[in-house]
């Protein structure tokens, strides 16, 4: 009788473990999440992204930035895509995003095409952001990686959190390190993800103080930037983040060695501090940068995702169902 009781207990434990194992995939991310749900999802996203980047190379950097700014505000949950409602003010109106964050029409187009390909809305806007970021980097000649999938979309947004948690271009190294640490990212992640500034453009107001008032800057570089960024006015004038803004290379780190970082926060990574050695390493090893960038993008994409029954799959990425 005792042995029968023990056998029954063991059987029960195995059943509990089996149920737990069966339930766990819905609570974690997986690169294969859509393989059976909608195998056409990822190819569809890639097709729309490639077309958008072909039409405007700058869009690649914009889509990458959307994912970054989404993940740093309460996790990768597509909250950045929500328009304002009576319940909350949109993150689009936060200082780091207002009149600068872009690419929403491309995300709308992806959502439309993906839902059509899948026959129903099964792909979250949060996953669309993550995959579009990867496909944008690849379209600009950069590395690829297996995007973890299965995120769900938030039902709210926070302009206040966006103002507080998205790193500012004026930040010093200690503030940058603390900001990234708050999101579970280390100094290596900081340096490698900042390498995303190897593509794209920036508005004059984000670097005006640096080119006119800072001393750890190459004088020739400062003069070049002043040509299109006057001391007064011209705040929305664009400048490339580096000389090859449409190609995902390691030029960004070489520029930092020459004191040609466009943002204060860029040059802070190579200014006699604890990240100097990482900048030097990536400046001479583009392959290592690509490998580490891919790994850090996966890590960033895992910041507080909504999974299981939390959140929703939005019908329209701009509003809650």
XYZ file of N, CA and C in Angstrom, residues 82-250:
507
model
N 1.162 54.079 -29.518
C -0.188 54.512 -29.142
C -0.357 56.026 -29.227
N -1.449 56.460 -29.836
C -1.809 57.878 -29.844
C -2.427 58.250 -28.499
N -2.451 59.532 -28.209
C -3.020 60.011 -26.950
C -4.515 59.704 -26.867
N -4.979 59.451 -25.640
C -6.399 59.263 -25.357
C -6.734 60.075 -24.114
N -7.984 59.985 -23.672
C -8.372 60.668 -22.437
C -7.706 60.028 -21.220
N -7.206 58.782 -21.394
C -6.607 58.048 -20.279
C -5.106 58.280 -20.135
N -4.427 58.627 -21.230
C -2.982 58.829 -21.151
C -2.494 59.720 -22.290
N -1.346 60.345 -22.054
C -0.698 61.173 -23.067
C 0.314 60.303 -23.803
N 0.336 60.375 -25.103
C 1.187 59.516 -25.918
C 2.676 59.744 -25.660
N 3.434 58.664 -25.719
C 4.893 58.755 -25.620
C 5.482 59.510 -26.810
N 4.709 59.622 -27.862
C 5.150 60.394 -29.030
C 5.357 61.870 -28.664
N 4.688 62.316 -27.596
C 4.783 63.713 -27.165
C 5.870 63.950 -26.126
N 6.593 62.907 -25.745
C 7.695 63.063 -24.793
C 8.853 63.791 -25.467
N 9.667 64.452 -24.675
C 10.768 65.256 -25.226
C 11.702 64.483 -26.152
N 12.083 63.238 -25.820
C 12.997 62.517 -26.710
C 12.364 62.112 -28.043
N 11.030 62.191 -28.120
C 10.325 61.703 -29.311
C 9.631 62.786 -30.125
N 9.238 63.863 -29.489
C 8.416 64.865 -30.158
C 9.112 65.440 -31.390
N 8.408 65.394 -32.506
C 8.899 65.934 -33.776
C 10.201 65.289 -34.249
N 10.504 64.088 -33.731
C 11.724 63.417 -34.188
C 11.530 61.924 -34.424
N 10.735 61.275 -33.592
C 10.500 59.845 -33.783
C 9.616 59.674 -35.019
N 9.920 58.690 -35.846
C 9.211 58.557 -37.124
C 9.175 57.095 -37.564
N 8.453 56.842 -38.621
C 8.329 55.485 -39.138
C 6.985 54.844 -38.846
N 6.078 55.609 -38.257
C 4.782 55.050 -37.865
C 3.971 54.556 -39.070
N 4.084 55.268 -40.186
C 3.338 54.851 -41.377
C 3.851 53.510 -41.894
N 5.151 53.276 -41.755
C 5.709 51.991 -42.187
C 5.184 50.868 -41.294
N 5.122 51.121 -39.988
C 4.586 50.119 -39.062
C 3.120 49.833 -39.385
N 2.362 50.886 -39.690
C 0.962 50.702 -40.081
C 0.861 49.811 -41.317
N 1.723 50.044 -42.286
C 1.709 49.265 -43.522
C 2.070 47.805 -43.244
N 3.072 47.609 -42.372
C 3.454 46.242 -42.004
C 2.284 45.517 -41.344
N 1.635 46.189 -40.415
C 0.506 45.590 -39.700
C -0.600 45.191 -40.676
N -0.894 46.066 -41.617
C -1.924 45.796 -42.618
C -1.567 44.567 -43.455
N -0.317 44.530 -43.919
C 0.123 43.437 -44.780
C 0.228 42.116 -44.014
N 0.711 42.172 -42.786
C 0.864 40.955 -41.985
C -0.496 40.356 -41.634
N -1.421 41.192 -41.211
C -2.751 40.683 -40.869
C -3.432 40.076 -42.088
N -3.179 40.668 -43.248
C -3.734 40.123 -44.492
C -3.100 38.768 -44.800
N -1.785 38.675 -44.648
C -1.075 37.424 -44.948
C -1.458 36.309 -43.983
N -1.694 36.688 -42.718
C -2.020 35.689 -41.697
C -3.507 35.363 -41.659
N -4.324 36.205 -42.288
C -5.763 35.966 -42.306
C -6.484 36.473 -41.079
N -5.719 36.940 -40.096
C -6.293 37.482 -38.864
C -5.166 38.172 -38.084
N -5.508 38.996 -37.101
C -4.476 39.699 -36.327
C -3.829 38.808 -35.260
N -2.742 38.148 -35.614
C -2.051 37.272 -34.667
C -0.654 37.788 -34.315
N -0.143 38.734 -35.101
C 1.204 39.269 -34.861
C 1.082 40.592 -34.106
N 1.741 40.676 -32.977
C 1.661 41.884 -32.155
C 2.453 43.032 -32.766
N 2.074 44.233 -32.421
C 2.800 45.416 -32.869
C 4.189 45.454 -32.236
N 4.308 44.935 -31.018
C 5.602 44.881 -30.338
C 6.567 43.977 -31.093
N 6.084 42.840 -31.573
C 6.927 41.946 -32.364
C 7.270 42.565 -33.706
N 6.322 43.282 -34.282
C 6.593 43.965 -35.551
C 7.748 44.950 -35.382
N 7.753 45.704 -34.284
C 8.843 46.649 -34.028
C 10.187 45.932 -33.920
N 10.192 44.806 -33.211
C 11.433 44.065 -32.998
C 11.984 43.498 -34.305
N 11.102 42.926 -35.122
C 11.535 42.338 -36.387
C 11.920 43.427 -37.387
N 11.164 44.516 -37.415
C 11.464 45.620 -38.336
C 12.824 46.236 -38.022
N 13.189 46.300 -36.740
C 14.499 46.821 -36.351
C 15.602 45.936 -36.921
N 15.452 44.618 -36.753
C 16.439 43.674 -37.281
C 16.538 43.771 -38.803
N 15.387 43.771 -39.463
C 15.377 43.795 -40.927
C 15.926 45.111 -41.475
N 15.769 46.195 -40.715
C 16.328 47.488 -41.123
C 17.847 47.459 -41.092
N 18.397 46.893 -40.029
C 19.851 46.782 -39.913
C 20.408 45.939 -41.052
N 19.758 44.829 -41.341
C 20.203 43.952 -42.429
C 20.115 44.680 -43.773
N 19.037 45.434 -43.981
C 18.845 46.158 -45.242
C 19.922 47.208 -45.461
N 20.527 47.686 -44.372
C 21.593 48.684 -44.468
C 22.981 48.047 -44.381
N 23.037 46.737 -44.602
C 24.313 46.052 -44.680
C 24.856 45.535 -43.376
N 24.034 45.532 -42.322
C 24.488 45.098 -41.008
C 24.194 43.644 -40.712
N 24.432 43.231 -39.471
C 24.271 41.826 -39.082
C 22.804 41.433 -38.915
N 22.583 40.136 -38.885
C 21.253 39.624 -38.596
C 21.280 38.894 -37.263
N 20.119 38.584 -36.738
C 20.007 37.805 -35.502
C 18.619 37.195 -35.430
N 18.488 36.176 -34.609
C 17.193 35.518 -34.421
C 16.382 36.329 -33.418
N 15.351 37.006 -33.888
C 14.515 37.826 -33.018
C 13.622 36.933 -32.163
N 13.674 37.146 -30.867
C 12.778 36.426 -29.963
C 11.370 37.005 -30.118
N 10.370 36.134 -30.226
C 9.012 36.567 -30.550
C 7.992 36.019 -29.567
N 6.818 36.636 -29.580
C 5.744 36.222 -28.684
C 5.318 37.330 -27.743
N 5.822 38.555 -27.986
C 5.402 39.699 -27.165
C 3.940 40.029 -27.453
N 3.299 40.647 -26.470
C 1.964 41.183 -26.658
C 2.022 42.685 -26.456
N 0.946 43.368 -26.829
C 0.938 44.827 -26.838
C 0.347 45.413 -25.561
N 0.886 46.532 -25.142
C 0.396 47.203 -23.944
C -0.958 47.847 -24.202
N -1.648 48.151 -23.124
C -2.939 48.836 -23.229
C -2.852 50.259 -22.682
N -1.623 50.705 -22.456
C -1.415 52.067 -21.964
C -0.031 52.547 -22.390
N 0.232 53.830 -22.137
C 1.527 54.426 -22.458
C 1.873 55.443 -21.379
N 3.123 55.881 -21.333
C 3.525 56.833 -20.303
C 4.515 57.856 -20.855
N 4.010 59.052 -21.083
C 4.867 60.155 -21.525
C 5.901 60.482 -20.448
N 5.496 60.436 -19.185
C 6.404 60.745 -18.076
C 7.566 59.766 -18.027
N 7.270 58.476 -18.149
C 8.337 57.474 -18.131
C 9.260 57.637 -19.331
N 8.692 57.980 -20.478
C 9.519 58.214 -21.668
C 10.477 59.378 -21.427
N 9.989 60.429 -20.808
C 10.850 61.578 -20.496
C 11.975 61.202 -19.536
N 11.676 60.293 -18.616
C 12.647 59.940 -17.578
C 13.608 58.828 -17.981
N 13.163 57.899 -18.832
C 13.926 56.669 -19.045
C 14.660 56.557 -20.378
N 14.293 57.343 -21.359
C 15.014 57.292 -22.631
C 16.293 58.118 -22.492
N 17.452 57.535 -22.776
C 18.718 58.265 -22.606
C 18.759 59.532 -23.453
N 19.279 60.594 -22.860
C 19.362 61.875 -23.554
C 20.729 62.046 -24.211
N 20.806 62.761 -25.339
C 22.088 62.972 -26.027
C 23.056 63.850 -25.235
N 22.580 64.442 -24.151
C 23.423 65.303 -23.314
C 24.011 64.565 -22.111
N 23.720 63.286 -21.971
C 24.140 62.542 -20.781
C 25.642 62.286 -20.728
N 26.186 62.332 -19.500
C 27.560 61.927 -19.247
C 27.614 60.418 -19.047
N 28.827 59.867 -19.020
C 28.992 58.423 -18.923
C 28.335 57.809 -17.684
N 28.529 58.363 -16.472
C 27.885 57.745 -15.293
C 26.363 57.663 -15.418
N 25.748 58.711 -15.971
C 24.294 58.702 -16.150
C 23.873 57.665 -17.187
N 24.652 57.527 -18.239
C 24.358 56.529 -19.263
C 24.444 55.115 -18.691
N 25.507 54.869 -17.924
C 25.695 53.550 -17.319
C 24.535 53.221 -16.386
N 24.129 54.187 -15.574
C 23.020 53.974 -14.637
C 21.698 53.777 -15.373
N 21.516 54.528 -16.451
C 20.288 54.398 -17.234
C 20.166 53.000 -17.818
N 21.235 52.511 -18.407
C 21.208 51.183 -19.013
C 21.082 50.099 -17.938
N 21.753 50.304 -16.815
C 21.679 49.342 -15.717
C 20.244 49.189 -15.222
N 19.513 50.281 -15.203
C 18.110 50.270 -14.780
C 17.284 49.326 -15.653
N 17.715 49.134 -16.889
C 16.986 48.277 -17.817
C 17.642 46.903 -17.971
N 18.548 46.581 -17.058
C 19.182 45.273 -17.092
C 20.297 45.155 -18.111
N 20.822 46.288 -18.560
C 21.881 46.303 -19.564
C 23.179 46.816 -18.947
N 24.305 46.249 -19.363
C 25.589 46.622 -18.765
C 26.373 47.594 -19.645
N 27.623 47.868 -19.249
C 28.446 48.828 -19.983
C 28.732 48.372 -21.408
N 28.921 47.088 -21.577
C 29.159 46.572 -22.920
C 27.936 46.790 -23.805
N 26.753 46.529 -23.254
C 25.515 46.785 -23.996
C 25.405 48.266 -24.354
N 25.764 49.130 -23.418
C 25.720 50.572 -23.660
C 26.575 50.950 -24.864
N 27.819 50.487 -24.861
C 28.741 50.855 -25.937
C 28.309 50.252 -27.272
N 27.887 48.999 -27.246
C 27.551 48.338 -28.506
C 26.221 48.835 -29.070
N 25.233 49.089 -28.228
C 23.957 49.600 -28.727
C 24.065 51.052 -29.171
N 24.963 51.807 -28.562
C 25.224 53.178 -29.031
C 25.777 53.155 -30.449
N 26.375 52.026 -30.820
C 26.877 51.867 -32.174
C 25.797 51.936 -33.231
N 24.532 51.893 -32.811
C 23.427 52.104 -33.752
C 23.514 53.492 -34.380
N 24.261 54.391 -33.738
C 24.457 55.737 -34.287
C 25.419 55.727 -35.464
N 25.780 54.549 -35.916
C 26.550 54.446 -37.153
C 25.649 54.678 -38.367
N 24.328 54.707 -38.135
C 23.378 55.016 -39.204
C 22.456 56.143 -38.753
N 21.908 56.855 -39.714
C 20.881 57.849 -39.412
C 21.365 59.286 -39.310
N 20.419 60.150 -38.954
C 20.660 61.587 -38.870
C 20.145 62.118 -37.535
N 20.601 63.323 -37.180
C 20.143 63.968 -35.949
C 19.802 65.422 -36.237
N 18.860 65.955 -35.462
C 18.484 67.353 -35.607
C 19.465 68.256 -34.865
N 19.653 69.431 -35.399
C 20.622 70.405 -34.893
C 20.513 70.655 -33.398
N 19.298 70.752 -32.876
C 19.145 71.101 -31.464
C 19.724 70.049 -30.526
N 19.885 68.805 -31.011
C 20.379 67.724 -30.153
C 21.898 67.768 -29.968
N 22.600 68.488 -30.848
C 24.060 68.546 -30.736
C 24.618 69.969 -30.796
N 23.739 70.971 -30.779
C 24.171 72.366 -30.902
C 25.122 72.756 -29.777
N 24.787 72.411 -28.552
C 25.642 72.774 -27.419
C 27.021 72.150 -27.554
N 27.080 70.934 -28.080
C 28.373 70.252 -28.216
C 29.282 70.975 -29.206
N 28.770 71.324 -30.376
C 29.650 71.892 -31.400
C 30.044 73.343 -31.107
N 29.270 74.028 -30.252
C 29.600 75.421 -29.954
C 30.296 75.617 -28.607
N 30.106 74.703 -27.673
C 30.587 74.951 -26.318
C 31.565 73.913 -25.759
N 31.690 72.753 -26.385
C 32.554 71.717 -25.815
C 33.959 71.760 -26.412
N 34.913 71.258 -25.654
C 36.317 71.308 -26.073
C 36.857 69.953 -26.538
N 36.230 68.864 -26.122
C 36.708 67.540 -26.531
C 36.102 67.149 -27.871
N 36.288 68.035 -28.843
C 35.716 67.840 -30.173
C 36.726 68.303 -31.210
N 36.834 67.560 -32.286
C 37.725 67.930 -33.378
C 37.264 69.260 -33.979
N 38.132 70.282 -33.997
C 37.723 71.619 -34.471
C 37.183 71.610 -35.899
N 37.801 70.829 -36.768
C 37.335 70.766 -38.155
C 35.927 70.175 -38.215
N 35.703 69.133 -37.437
C 34.381 68.503 -37.386
C 33.340 69.498 -36.877
N 33.690 70.255 -35.831
C 32.766 71.252 -35.285
C 32.420 72.297 -36.343
N 33.421 72.749 -37.093
C 33.174 73.754 -38.142
C 32.243 73.203 -39.213
N 32.443 71.951 -39.599
C 31.580 71.331 -40.606
C 30.120 71.294 -40.152
N 29.910 70.923 -38.907
C 28.543 70.821 -38.384
C 27.904 72.198 -38.234
N 28.704 73.209 -37.924
C 28.169 74.570 -37.758
C 27.633 75.135 -39.064
N 28.092 74.613 -40.195
C 27.631 75.104 -41.494
C 26.133 74.912 -41.678
N 25.602 73.860 -41.090
C 24.163 73.598 -41.221
C 23.424 73.677 -39.883
N 24.157 74.038 -38.835
C 23.546 74.155 -37.510
C 23.998 75.469 -36.880
N 23.303 76.565 -37.191
C 23.695 77.878 -36.661
C 23.481 77.976 -35.157
N 24.176 78.909 -34.542
C 24.050 79.090 -33.095
C 22.622 79.450 -32.705
N 21.955 80.210 -33.572
C 20.563 80.585 -33.332
C 19.708 80.107 -34.496
N 18.624 79.397 -34.172
C 17.739 78.889 -35.211
C 18.244 77.592 -35.823
N 17.533 77.142 -36.839
C 17.924 75.927 -37.560
C 17.839 74.657 -36.744
N 17.028 74.651 -35.688
C 17.008 73.521 -34.759
C 16.654 72.187 -35.408
N 15.851 72.209 -36.457
C 15.428 70.955 -37.082
C 16.316 70.541 -38.261
N 17.344 71.310 -38.545
C 18.260 70.950 -39.629
C 18.944 69.618 -39.306
N 19.083 68.783 -40.320
C 19.632 67.447 -40.116
C 21.129 67.376 -40.408
N 21.806 66.530 -39.646
C 23.211 66.218 -39.891
C 23.392 64.715 -39.747
N 24.258 64.107 -40.550
C 24.491 62.662 -40.429
C 25.185 62.333 -39.115
N 24.811 61.210 -38.514
C 25.447 60.801 -37.263
C 26.899 60.390 -37.479
N 27.230 59.975 -38.697
C 28.622 59.785 -39.085
C 28.709 59.888 -40.604
N 29.893 59.837 -41.195
C 30.016 60.079 -42.645
C 29.338 59.039 -43.537
N 28.982 57.881 -42.984
C 28.308 56.849 -43.786
C 26.974 56.493 -43.138
N 26.021 57.429 -43.107
C 24.773 57.243 -42.347
C 23.818 56.212 -42.915
N 24.107 55.704 -44.115
C 23.210 54.729 -44.745
C 23.801 53.328 -44.784
N 24.924 53.143 -44.090
C 25.583 51.837 -44.072
C 25.926 51.447 -42.642
N 25.554 50.240 -42.277
C 25.780 49.784 -40.917
C 27.199 49.228 -40.798
N 28.158 50.139 -40.555
C 29.553 49.756 -40.400
C 30.024 50.118 -38.993
N 31.328 50.035 -38.756
C 31.884 50.353 -37.430
C 32.530 51.729 -37.413
